[in-house]
mmCIF file of C-alpha atoms in Angstrom:
data_model
loop_
_atom_site.group_PDB
_atom_site.id
_atom_site.type_symbol
_atom_site.label_atom_id
_atom_site.label_comp_id
_atom_site.label_asym_id
_atom_site.label_seq_id
_atom_site.Cartn_x
_atom_site.Cartn_y
_atom_site.Cartn_z
ATOM 1 C CA MET D 170 -16.444 -26.133 -17.067
ATOM 2 C CA VAL D 171 -12.710 -26.293 -17.739
ATOM 3 C CA ALA D 172 -10.627 -26.341 -14.578
ATOM 4 C CA VAL D 173 -8.176 -23.485 -14.308
ATOM 5 C CA ARG D 174 -4.763 -24.575 -13.133
ATOM 6 C CA ALA D 175 -3.466 -22.558 -10.202
ATOM 7 C CA PRO D 176 -0.342 -20.545 -11.002
ATOM 8 C CA ALA D 177 3.020 -21.619 -9.620
ATOM 9 C CA VAL D 178 3.494 -20.566 -6.012
ATOM 10 C CA ARG D 179 6.803 -19.505 -4.523
ATOM 11 C CA PRO D 180 7.712 -21.532 -1.406
ATOM 12 C CA ALA D 181 7.680 -18.576 0.973
ATOM 13 C CA LEU D 182 4.330 -17.175 -0.161
ATOM 14 C CA PHE D 183 2.048 -18.817 2.393
ATOM 15 C CA THR D 184 4.377 -17.829 5.241
ATOM 16 C CA ALA D 185 4.395 -14.252 3.941
ATOM 17 C CA MET D 186 0.591 -14.325 3.754
ATOM 18 C CA ALA D 187 0.400 -15.379 7.406
ATOM 19 C CA VAL D 188 2.770 -12.605 8.516
ATOM 20 C CA CYS D 189 0.984 -10.019 6.385
ATOM 21 C CA SER D 190 -2.406 -11.095 7.748
ATOM 22 C CA GLY D 191 -1.141 -10.683 11.307
ATOM 23 C CA ALA D 192 0.378 -7.268 10.638
ATOM 24 C CA ALA D 193 -2.770 -6.044 8.858
ATOM 25 C CA VAL D 194 -5.390 -7.286 11.313
ATOM 26 C CA ALA D 195 -3.357 -5.917 14.233
ATOM 27 C CA ASN D 196 -4.290 -2.427 13.029
ATOM 28 C CA VAL D 197 -7.922 -3.057 14.001
ATOM 29 C CA TYR D 198 -6.989 -3.673 17.643
ATOM 30 C CA LEU D 199 -4.194 -1.125 18.158
ATOM 31 C CA ALA D 200 -6.424 1.374 19.943
ATOM 32 C CA GLN D 201 -7.752 -0.971 22.625
ATOM 33 C CA PRO D 202 -4.780 -0.704 25.046
ATOM 34 C CA LEU D 203 -4.189 2.987 24.245
ATOM 35 C CA LEU D 204 -7.396 4.638 25.431
ATOM 36 C CA ASP D 205 -5.887 6.170 28.538
ATOM 37 C CA LEU D 206 -2.956 7.495 26.495
ATOM 38 C CA PHE D 207 -5.376 9.016 23.964
ATOM 39 C CA ALA D 208 -7.287 10.685 26.779
ATOM 40 C CA ARG D 209 -4.185 12.207 28.373
ATOM 41 C CA GLY D 210 -2.472 13.133 25.120
ATOM 42 C CA LEU D 211 -5.482 14.684 23.399
ATOM 43 C CA GLY D 212 -7.191 16.159 26.460
ATOM 44 C CA VAL D 213 -10.395 14.121 26.238
ATOM 45 C CA SER D 214 -12.212 11.776 28.583
ATOM 46 C CA PRO D 215 -11.496 8.020 28.495
ATOM 47 C CA ALA D 216 -15.117 7.482 27.419
ATOM 48 C CA ALA D 217 -14.650 9.829 24.461
ATOM 49 C CA ALA D 218 -11.371 8.124 23.582
ATOM 50 C CA GLY D 219 -13.317 4.874 23.291
ATOM 51 C CA THR D 220 -14.873 6.156 20.068
ATOM 52 C CA VAL D 221 -11.583 5.299 18.343
ATOM 53 C CA VAL D 222 -12.165 1.612 19.109
ATOM 54 C CA THR D 223 -15.749 1.860 17.852
ATOM 55 C CA CYS D 224 -14.609 3.531 14.627
ATOM 56 C CA ALA D 225 -11.981 0.831 14.120
ATOM 57 C CA GLN D 226 -14.583 -1.934 14.387
ATOM 58 C CA PHE D 227 -17.104 -0.201 12.116
ATOM 59 C CA GLY D 228 -14.361 0.585 9.607
ATOM 60 C CA TYR D 229 -13.230 -3.028 9.471
ATOM 61 C CA ALA D 230 -16.782 -4.356 9.146
ATOM 62 C CA GLY D 231 -17.467 -1.850 6.349
ATOM 63 C CA GLY D 232 -14.298 -2.886 4.536
ATOM 64 C CA ILE D 233 -15.267 -6.555 4.725
ATOM 65 C CA LEU D 234 -18.695 -5.837 3.283
ATOM 66 C CA PHE D 235 -17.762 -3.341 0.576
ATOM 67 C CA LEU D 236 -14.162 -4.189 -0.417
ATOM 68 C CA VAL D 237 -13.538 -7.910 0.097
ATOM 69 C CA PRO D 238 -16.010 -8.972 -2.669
ATOM 70 C CA LEU D 239 -13.660 -7.311 -5.178
ATOM 71 C CA GLY D 240 -11.368 -10.320 -4.722
ATOM 72 C CA ASP D 241 -13.730 -12.314 -6.973
ATOM 73 C CA ALA D 242 -13.491 -9.898 -9.890
ATOM 74 C CA ARG D 243 -10.183 -8.022 -9.690
ATOM 75 C CA ARG D 244 -6.580 -9.095 -9.918
ATOM 76 C CA ARG D 245 -5.445 -9.595 -6.333
ATOM 77 C CA ARG D 246 -1.934 -8.141 -6.616
ATOM 78 C CA PRO D 247 -3.032 -4.561 -7.528
ATOM 79 C CA LEU D 248 -6.047 -4.846 -5.215
ATOM 80 C CA LEU D 249 -3.861 -5.799 -2.247
ATOM 81 C CA ALA D 250 -1.275 -3.148 -3.130
ATOM 82 C CA ALA D 251 -3.987 -0.479 -3.151
ATOM 83 C CA LEU D 252 -5.471 -1.647 0.167
ATOM 84 C CA LEU D 253 -2.046 -1.756 1.806
ATOM 85 C CA GLY D 254 -1.134 1.678 0.464
ATOM 86 C CA VAL D 255 -4.308 3.271 1.844
ATOM 87 C CA THR D 256 -3.782 1.504 5.183
ATOM 88 C CA VAL D 257 -0.236 2.799 5.574
ATOM 89 C CA VAL D 258 -1.180 6.363 4.626
ATOM 90 C CA MET D 259 -4.090 6.378 7.098
ATOM 91 C CA LEU D 260 -1.921 4.930 9.894
ATOM 92 C CA LEU D 261 0.560 7.767 9.323
ATOM 93 C CA ALA D 262 -2.334 10.233 9.396
ATOM 94 C CA ALA D 263 -3.483 8.735 12.696
ATOM 95 C CA ALA D 264 0.018 9.069 14.131
ATOM 96 C CA ALA D 265 0.019 12.766 13.240
ATOM 97 C CA ALA D 266 -3.600 13.436 14.287
ATOM 98 C CA PRO D 267 -3.989 16.778 16.088
ATOM 99 C CA GLY D 268 -7.240 15.801 17.770
ATOM 100 C CA LEU D 269 -9.643 12.992 18.542
ATOM 101 C CA GLY D 270 -11.843 13.562 15.485
ATOM 102 C CA VAL D 271 -8.982 13.202 13.018
ATOM 103 C CA LEU D 272 -7.629 10.196 14.918
ATOM 104 C CA ALA D 273 -11.017 8.443 14.853
ATOM 105 C CA ALA D 274 -11.563 9.189 11.149
ATOM 106 C CA ALA D 275 -8.059 8.071 10.146
ATOM 107 C CA THR D 276 -8.450 4.900 12.216
ATOM 108 C CA ALA D 277 -11.789 4.096 10.581
ATOM 109 C CA LEU D 278 -10.309 4.511 7.092
ATOM 110 C CA ALA D 279 -7.170 2.539 7.986
ATOM 111 C CA CYS D 280 -9.253 -0.329 9.347
ATOM 112 C CA GLY D 281 -11.594 -0.211 6.370
ATOM 113 C CA ALA D 282 -8.616 -0.770 4.076
ATOM 114 C CA THR D 283 -6.811 -3.247 6.310
ATOM 115 C CA VAL D 284 -9.158 -6.070 5.254
ATOM 116 C CA VAL D 285 -6.118 -7.572 3.529
ATOM 117 C CA PRO D 286 -6.412 -10.832 5.559
ATOM 118 C CA GLN D 287 -9.948 -11.386 4.294
ATOM 119 C CA VAL D 288 -8.644 -11.152 0.726
ATOM 120 C CA LEU D 289 -5.587 -13.305 1.454
ATOM 121 C CA VAL D 290 -7.409 -16.214 3.113
ATOM 122 C CA PRO D 291 -9.607 -17.033 0.069
ATOM 123 C CA LEU D 292 -6.588 -16.461 -2.187
ATOM 124 C CA ALA D 293 -4.512 -18.897 -0.120
ATOM 125 C CA ALA D 294 -7.297 -21.466 -0.471
ATOM 126 C CA GLU D 295 -7.277 -20.900 -4.226
ATOM 127 C CA LEU D 296 -3.512 -21.243 -4.610
ATOM 128 C CA ALA D 297 -3.099 -24.248 -2.309
ATOM 129 C CA PRO D 298 -3.340 -27.800 -3.666
ATOM 130 C CA PRO D 299 -6.798 -29.221 -2.792
ATOM 131 C CA GLU D 300 -5.251 -31.870 -0.542
ATOM 132 C CA ARG D 301 -3.506 -29.154 1.517
ATOM 133 C CA ARG D 302 -6.183 -26.448 1.425
ATOM 134 C CA ALA D 303 -7.284 -26.628 5.075
ATOM 135 C CA GLY D 304 -3.697 -26.818 6.285
ATOM 136 C CA VAL D 305 -2.754 -23.678 4.351
ATOM 137 C CA VAL D 306 -5.861 -21.827 5.607
ATOM 138 C CA ALA D 307 -4.908 -22.886 9.153
ATOM 139 C CA ASN D 308 -1.406 -21.471 8.781
ATOM 140 C CA VAL D 309 -2.720 -18.123 7.546
ATOM 141 C CA GLN D 310 -5.194 -18.111 10.442
ATOM 142 C CA ILE D 311 -2.272 -18.566 12.856
ATOM 143 C CA GLY D 312 -0.848 -15.288 11.595
ATOM 144 C CA LEU D 313 -4.268 -13.671 11.879
ATOM 145 C CA MET D 314 -4.827 -14.709 15.505
ATOM 146 C CA THR D 315 -1.260 -13.883 16.508
ATOM 147 C CA GLY D 316 -1.753 -10.386 15.116
ATOM 148 C CA ILE D 317 -5.022 -9.892 17.004
ATOM 149 C CA ILE D 318 -3.586 -11.038 20.332
ATOM 150 C CA GLY D 319 -0.096 -9.626 19.910
ATOM 151 C CA SER D 320 -1.318 -6.174 18.919
ATOM 152 C CA ARG D 321 -2.954 -5.644 22.308
ATOM 153 C CA VAL D 322 0.177 -6.631 24.205
ATOM 154 C CA VAL D 323 2.777 -4.955 21.982
ATOM 155 C CA GLY D 324 0.622 -1.857 21.536
ATOM 156 C CA GLY D 325 0.314 -1.414 25.285
ATOM 157 C CA VAL D 326 4.049 -1.877 25.922
ATOM 158 C CA VAL D 327 5.196 0.390 23.078
ATOM 159 C CA GLY D 328 2.542 2.990 23.870
ATOM 160 C CA GLU D 329 3.549 3.163 27.525
ATOM 161 C CA ALA D 330 7.246 3.457 26.645
ATOM 162 C CA LEU D 331 7.193 5.729 23.590
ATOM 163 C CA GLY D 332 3.692 7.198 23.367
ATOM 164 C CA TRP D 333 0.635 6.255 21.350
ATOM 165 C CA ARG D 334 1.827 7.976 18.173
ATOM 166 C CA SER D 335 4.808 5.600 18.057
ATOM 167 C CA VAL D 336 2.401 2.643 18.024
ATOM 168 C CA TYR D 337 0.773 3.891 14.830
ATOM 169 C CA LEU D 338 4.162 4.637 13.250
ATOM 170 C CA LEU D 339 5.366 1.121 14.082
ATOM 171 C CA ALA D 340 2.153 -0.342 12.667
ATOM 172 C CA ALA D 341 2.626 1.607 9.426
ATOM 173 C CA VAL D 342 6.185 0.306 9.022
ATOM 174 C CA LEU D 343 5.247 -3.312 9.760
ATOM 175 C CA THR D 344 2.229 -3.201 7.451
ATOM 176 C CA ALA D 345 4.319 -1.719 4.621
ATOM 177 C CA LEU D 346 7.129 -4.268 5.006
ATOM 178 C CA ALA D 347 4.947 -7.367 5.354
ATOM 179 C CA GLY D 348 2.603 -6.189 2.611
ATOM 180 C CA SER D 349 5.383 -5.381 0.148
ATOM 181 C CA VAL D 350 6.953 -8.818 0.520
ATOM 182 C CA THR D 351 3.604 -10.572 0.113
ATOM 183 C CA VAL D 352 2.592 -8.597 -2.979
ATOM 184 C CA TRP D 353 6.023 -9.241 -4.522
ATOM 185 C CA LEU D 354 5.693 -13.008 -3.943
ATOM 186 C CA LEU D 355 2.169 -13.277 -5.373
ATOM 187 C CA PRO D 356 1.976 -15.028 -8.745
ATOM 188 C CA ALA D 357 0.955 -12.901 -11.693
ATOM 189 C CA GLU D 358 -2.663 -13.137 -12.818
ATOM 190 C CA SER D 359 -4.215 -12.491 -16.170
ATOM 191 C CA GLU D 360 -6.951 -9.877 -16.420
ATOM 192 C CA ARG D 361 -10.097 -11.119 -14.696
ATOM 193 C CA GLY D 362 -13.305 -10.339 -16.554
ATOM 194 C CA GLY D 363 -15.495 -10.298 -13.493
ATOM 195 C CA ALA D 364 -18.800 -8.664 -12.721
ATOM 196 C CA SER D 365 -19.188 -4.977 -12.018
ATOM 197 C CA TYR D 366 -18.864 -3.755 -8.451
ATOM 198 C CA GLY D 367 -22.597 -3.237 -8.112
ATOM 199 C CA ARG D 368 -23.371 -6.743 -9.358
ATOM 200 C CA LEU D 369 -20.824 -8.212 -6.942
ATOM 201 C CA LEU D 370 -22.579 -6.649 -3.974
ATOM 202 C CA ALA D 371 -26.027 -7.482 -5.329
ATOM 203 C CA SER D 372 -25.025 -11.151 -5.674
ATOM 204 C CA LEU D 373 -24.403 -11.634 -1.937
ATOM 205 C CA PRO D 374 -28.033 -12.448 -0.918
ATOM 206 C CA GLY D 375 -28.362 -14.917 -3.777
ATOM 207 C CA LEU D 376 -25.129 -16.604 -2.746
ATOM 208 C CA VAL D 377 -26.562 -17.187 0.723
ATOM 209 C CA ARG D 378 -29.810 -18.586 -0.711
ATOM 210 C CA ARG D 379 -28.241 -21.108 -3.049
ATOM 211 C CA GLU D 380 -25.296 -22.320 -0.909
ATOM 212 C CA PRO D 381 -26.324 -24.453 2.095
ATOM 213 C CA ALA D 382 -22.676 -24.776 3.157
ATOM 214 C CA LEU D 383 -22.423 -21.013 3.511
ATOM 215 C CA ARG D 384 -25.621 -20.852 5.575
ATOM 216 C CA HIS D 385 -24.335 -23.629 7.825
ATOM 217 C CA ALA D 386 -21.034 -21.815 8.303
ATOM 218 C CA CYS D 387 -22.729 -18.525 9.175
ATOM 219 C CA LEU D 388 -25.028 -20.168 11.711
ATOM 220 C CA LEU D 389 -22.470 -22.476 13.302
ATOM 221 C CA HIS D 390 -19.529 -20.103 13.525
ATOM 222 C CA GLY D 391 -21.835 -17.203 14.332
ATOM 223 C CA ALA D 392 -23.034 -19.112 17.388
ATOM 224 C CA LEU D 393 -19.557 -20.152 18.525
ATOM 225 C CA PHE D 394 -17.976 -16.761 17.859
ATOM 226 C CA GLY D 395 -20.867 -15.145 19.701
ATOM 227 C CA ALA D 396 -20.228 -17.444 22.672
ATOM 228 C CA TYR D 397 -16.523 -16.561 22.568
ATOM 229 C CA THR D 398 -17.260 -12.837 22.423
ATOM 230 C CA ALA D 399 -19.833 -12.977 25.226
ATOM 231 C CA THR D 400 -17.350 -14.251 27.784
ATOM 232 C CA TRP D 401 -14.439 -12.100 26.646
ATOM 233 C CA THR D 402 -16.579 -8.976 26.816
ATOM 234 C CA THR D 403 -17.141 -9.381 30.560
ATOM 235 C CA LEU D 404 -14.115 -11.470 31.577
ATOM 236 C CA VAL D 405 -12.103 -8.452 32.707
ATOM 237 C CA LEU D 406 -14.880 -7.566 35.167
ATOM 238 C CA VAL D 407 -14.464 -10.944 36.840
ATOM 239 C CA LEU D 408 -10.673 -10.844 36.915
ATOM 240 C CA THR D 409 -10.461 -7.323 38.345
ATOM 241 C CA HIS D 410 -12.820 -8.049 41.265
ATOM 242 C CA GLU D 411 -12.836 -10.473 44.170
ATOM 243 C CA PRO D 412 -11.604 -13.110 44.592
ATOM 244 C CA TYR D 413 -8.929 -12.254 42.001
ATOM 245 C CA GLY D 414 -8.514 -8.479 42.198
ATOM 246 C CA TYR D 415 -6.056 -8.209 39.290
ATOM 247 C CA SER D 416 -5.179 -4.857 37.793
ATOM 248 C CA THR D 417 -6.463 -4.076 34.304
ATOM 249 C CA ALA D 418 -2.970 -4.668 32.892
ATOM 250 C CA GLU D 419 -2.657 -8.019 34.665
ATOM 251 C CA ALA D 420 -6.091 -9.085 33.483
ATOM 252 C CA GLY D 421 -5.105 -8.132 29.942
ATOM 253 C CA LEU D 422 -2.232 -10.616 30.028
ATOM 254 C CA PHE D 423 -4.783 -13.432 30.132
ATOM 255 C CA GLY D 424 -5.296 -12.639 26.463
ATOM 256 C CA LEU D 425 -1.914 -14.248 25.761
ATOM 257 C CA LEU D 426 -3.512 -17.577 26.575
ATOM 258 C CA GLY D 427 -5.344 -17.147 23.298
ATOM 259 C CA LEU D 428 -2.120 -17.998 21.501
ATOM 260 C CA SER D 429 -2.656 -21.580 22.650
ATOM 261 C CA GLY D 430 -5.101 -22.089 19.826
ATOM 262 C CA THR D 431 -2.389 -21.429 17.259
ATOM 263 C CA VAL D 432 -0.471 -24.483 18.466
ATOM 264 C CA ALA D 433 -3.279 -26.882 17.536
ATOM 265 C CA ALA D 434 -4.402 -25.032 14.399
ATOM 266 C CA PRO D 435 -1.972 -26.788 11.999
ATOM 267 C CA TRP D 436 -3.050 -30.177 13.322
ATOM 268 C CA ALA D 437 -6.698 -29.276 12.765
ATOM 269 C CA GLY D 438 -5.933 -28.184 9.214
ATOM 270 C CA ARG D 439 -4.162 -31.465 8.417
ATOM 271 C CA PHE D 440 -7.005 -33.455 9.984
ATOM 272 C CA ILE D 441 -9.587 -31.624 7.873
ATOM 273 C CA ASP D 442 -7.563 -32.295 4.722
ATOM 274 C CA ARG D 443 -7.612 -36.032 5.530
ATOM 275 C CA ARG D 444 -10.996 -36.603 7.177
ATOM 276 C CA GLY D 445 -13.161 -33.586 6.311
ATOM 277 C CA PRO D 446 -14.413 -30.696 8.452
ATOM 278 C CA VAL D 447 -17.397 -32.299 10.252
ATOM 279 C CA PRO D 448 -15.488 -33.881 13.192
ATOM 280 C CA ILE D 449 -13.634 -30.621 13.866
ATOM 281 C CA LEU D 450 -16.872 -28.622 13.706
ATOM 282 C CA ALA D 451 -18.533 -30.981 16.180
ATOM 283 C CA ALA D 452 -15.485 -30.830 18.460
ATOM 284 C CA SER D 453 -15.521 -27.019 18.337
ATOM 285 C CA ALA D 454 -19.121 -26.877 19.556
ATOM 286 C CA VAL D 455 -18.472 -29.441 22.293
ATOM 287 C CA LEU D 456 -15.334 -27.627 23.477
ATOM 288 C CA THR D 457 -17.291 -24.348 23.627
ATOM 289 C CA LEU D 458 -19.912 -26.053 25.791
ATOM 290 C CA VAL D 459 -17.248 -27.515 28.093
ATOM 291 C CA ALA D 460 -15.577 -24.113 28.271
ATOM 292 C CA ALA D 461 -18.852 -22.581 29.488
ATOM 293 C CA GLY D 462 -18.832 -24.948 32.465
ATOM 294 C CA ALA D 463 -15.166 -24.270 33.136
ATOM 295 C CA TYR D 464 -15.790 -20.522 32.983
ATOM 296 C CA ALA D 465 -18.574 -20.887 35.564
ATOM 297 C CA ALA D 466 -16.261 -22.806 37.892
ATOM 298 C CA GLY D 467 -13.535 -20.265 37.139
ATOM 299 C CA ARG D 468 -15.463 -17.619 39.046
ATOM 300 C CA SER D 469 -13.572 -18.839 42.105
ATOM 301 C CA VAL D 470 -11.009 -21.364 40.794
ATOM 302 C CA LEU D 471 -8.175 -19.894 38.723
ATOM 303 C CA ALA D 472 -7.193 -23.217 37.135
ATOM 304 C CA CYS D 473 -10.722 -23.601 35.752
ATOM 305 C CA MET D 474 -10.615 -20.065 34.369
ATOM 306 C CA VAL D 475 -7.327 -20.764 32.594
ATOM 307 C CA ALA D 476 -8.699 -24.048 31.209
ATOM 308 C CA ALA D 477 -11.831 -22.265 29.966
ATOM 309 C CA ILE D 478 -9.792 -19.616 28.136
ATOM 310 C CA LEU D 479 -7.629 -22.282 26.510
ATOM 311 C CA LEU D 480 -10.618 -24.378 25.424
ATOM 312 C CA GLY D 481 -12.632 -21.385 24.210
ATOM 313 C CA ASN D 482 -9.806 -20.079 22.035
ATOM 314 C CA LEU D 483 -9.084 -23.525 20.650
ATOM 315 C CA ALA D 484 -12.757 -24.027 19.771
ATOM 316 C CA VAL D 485 -13.238 -20.721 17.949
ATOM 317 C CA GLN D 486 -10.040 -21.181 15.905
ATOM 318 C CA TRP D 487 -10.954 -24.730 14.917
ATOM 319 C CA SER D 488 -14.417 -23.546 13.920
ATOM 320 C CA GLN D 489 -12.932 -20.778 11.790
ATOM 321 C CA ILE D 490 -10.546 -23.098 9.961
ATOM 322 C CA ALA D 491 -13.105 -25.855 9.356
ATOM 323 C CA ASN D 492 -15.898 -23.541 8.215
ATOM 324 C CA GLN D 493 -13.695 -21.559 5.848
ATOM 325 C CA ALA D 494 -12.113 -24.676 4.362
ATOM 326 C CA ARG D 495 -15.594 -26.104 3.790
ATOM 327 C CA ILE D 496 -17.119 -23.070 2.084
ATOM 328 C CA PHE D 497 -14.012 -22.354 -0.013
ATOM 329 C CA ALA D 498 -14.155 -25.907 -1.370
ATOM 330 C CA ARG D 499 -17.802 -25.494 -2.391
ATOM 331 C CA VAL D 500 -17.818 -22.017 -3.949
ATOM 332 C CA PRO D 501 -14.543 -21.812 -5.899
ATOM 333 C CA ASP D 502 -15.894 -19.043 -8.127
ATOM 334 C CA ALA D 503 -17.076 -16.849 -5.243
ATOM 335 C CA ARG D 504 -14.635 -17.375 -2.392
ATOM 336 C CA SER D 505 -14.174 -13.696 -1.589
ATOM 337 C CA ARG D 506 -17.909 -13.019 -1.556
ATOM 338 C CA ALA D 507 -18.543 -16.137 0.546
ATOM 339 C CA ASN D 508 -15.879 -14.938 2.982
ATOM 340 C CA THR D 509 -17.569 -11.540 3.080
ATOM 341 C CA VAL D 510 -20.931 -13.049 4.054
ATOM 342 C CA TYR D 511 -19.293 -15.388 6.543
ATOM 343 C CA MET D 512 -17.261 -12.690 8.300
ATOM 344 C CA VAL D 513 -20.137 -10.195 8.392
ATOM 345 C CA ALA D 514 -22.305 -12.873 10.032
ATOM 346 C CA ALA D 515 -19.585 -13.518 12.603
ATOM 347 C CA PHE D 516 -19.150 -9.802 13.355
ATOM 348 C CA LEU D 517 -22.897 -9.277 13.733
ATOM 349 C CA SER D 518 -23.164 -12.238 16.070
ATOM 350 C CA GLY D 519 -20.208 -10.988 18.074
ATOM 351 C CA ALA D 520 -21.694 -7.505 18.393
ATOM 352 C CA VAL D 521 -25.111 -8.785 19.484
ATOM 353 C CA SER D 522 -23.560 -11.292 21.896
ATOM 354 C CA ALA D 523 -21.313 -8.636 23.445
ATOM 355 C CA ALA D 524 -24.303 -6.372 24.091
ATOM 356 C CA LEU D 525 -26.326 -9.297 25.451
ATOM 357 C CA ALA D 526 -23.475 -10.389 27.726
ATOM 358 C CA SER D 527 -23.105 -6.903 29.194
ATOM 359 C CA ALA D 528 -26.822 -6.733 29.956
ATOM 360 C CA VAL D 529 -26.916 -10.258 31.387
ATOM 361 C CA TYR D 530 -23.867 -9.604 33.547
ATOM 362 C CA GLY D 531 -25.541 -6.552 35.052
ATOM 363 C CA SER D 532 -28.670 -8.539 35.936
ATOM 364 C CA TYR D 533 -27.450 -12.073 36.620
ATOM 365 C CA GLY D 534 -23.694 -11.841 37.048
ATOM 366 C CA TRP D 535 -21.009 -14.112 35.627
ATOM 367 C CA GLY D 536 -23.191 -17.201 35.901
ATOM 368 C CA GLY D 537 -25.681 -15.637 33.503
ATOM 369 C CA VAL D 538 -22.939 -14.925 30.956
ATOM 370 C CA CYS D 539 -21.732 -18.538 31.168
ATOM 371 C CA THR D 540 -25.321 -19.672 30.560
ATOM 372 C CA VAL D 541 -25.432 -17.505 27.418
ATOM 373 C CA GLN D 542 -22.236 -19.179 26.206
ATOM 374 C CA ALA D 543 -23.656 -22.634 26.887
ATOM 375 C CA LEU D 544 -26.872 -21.882 25.002
ATOM 376 C CA LEU D 545 -24.944 -20.548 22.015
ATOM 377 C CA ALA D 546 -22.716 -23.635 22.062
ATOM 378 C CA LEU D 547 -25.812 -25.838 21.973
ATOM 379 C CA ALA D 548 -27.174 -23.762 19.074
ATOM 380 C CA GLY D 549 -23.938 -24.352 17.164
ATOM 381 C CA LEU D 550 -24.001 -28.050 17.985
ATOM 382 C CA ALA D 551 -27.550 -28.264 16.625
ATOM 383 C CA VAL D 552 -26.273 -27.216 13.179
ATOM 384 C CA VAL D 553 -23.731 -30.056 12.968
ATOM 385 C CA PRO D 554 -26.236 -32.786 11.911
ATOM 386 C CA ALA D 555 -27.344 -30.623 8.967
ATOM 387 C CA VAL D 556 -23.700 -30.180 7.964
ATOM 388 C CA ARG D 557 -23.138 -33.934 8.169
ATOM 389 C CA ARG D 558 -26.227 -34.720 6.080
ATOM 390 C CA HIS D 559 -25.334 -32.169 3.426
ATOM 391 C CA ASP D 560 -21.748 -33.364 3.132
ATOM 392 C CA SER D 561 -22.866 -37.010 3.017
ATOM 393 C CA LYS D 562 -25.154 -36.230 0.069
ATOM 394 C CA GLY D 563 -22.366 -34.405 -1.699
ATOM 395 C CA SER D 564 -19.976 -37.347 -1.408
ATOM 396 C CA SER D 565 -22.493 -40.019 -2.339
#
């Protein structure tokens, strides 16, 4: 097979990709701090308003499954332009929604199209020099995580000051600006003679069967992301009751601690480029296990709770960077489809773990949730030897 030389990359492209990823993924989480404003503004109950969040998550998951694989067969510049255009139009429709049904539908469609980050991450891995691949993926992931965390804080502040419709208008403007710059900076591609859409989707199960690295990534990150989701699902219940007694808004500010992981992400990327992903994967599982113990102690000791949040966020970001760098290096002809499988596995694990954590919390309290996290961390750690053996064979 003749290697295809990557096109020349403008210096600002990877920074633009990170900003665009943050602006795009923020759209999935806009509704979370706005439920009370939806309820008051549209005359519905807070429980009914929660359907907007559900629609956002289902829309995003559907977009990952049905749209991201196109990155392996279509030119990325027109694909990204189309996704961004649909996202902006649907955000404007959400801002103008006369009722809850229209708002939920527009949000679902906006989030289905806002899978731009899941197209950009494999593309960044493709355009980066092999010796810098993990570092570039890490930098794009910084933008992704900043968008997820920042959207909840900024959305709440802007919504309280200017109303929930202003949040969607602001999101539309930011998505359009960041997306336009990124698409403009992307190098031109020749026509890609890829498979048909149906064959792309049909190839996903086969990709899982023949790529051990992808199976490892799904199992390992699925376990660690599930552990992360389990504690975050019920954390607010601990923080808003004794001995802490924080308000919902105050408890929400603990989410800002998640930005800590972005500080160490570039270091992890550089380490992976030099030494490979296995040490970082092992460290991620160990940190998740340590975080479970710190979370348990954090039931009554605030410093332990803060340490647990810091460690948990660091672990899940390191796992994401290392797993994606590993699978992108091994399936260069199917990076978008591999990312689709990987992200769907993570979302499924997160959904199941969130439901499990809620049930466990009701029966066994916070200690039970921390036990779930510990067990999932051990499950992730159990995959590491298989990763090490597989990578050792590949390098021998």
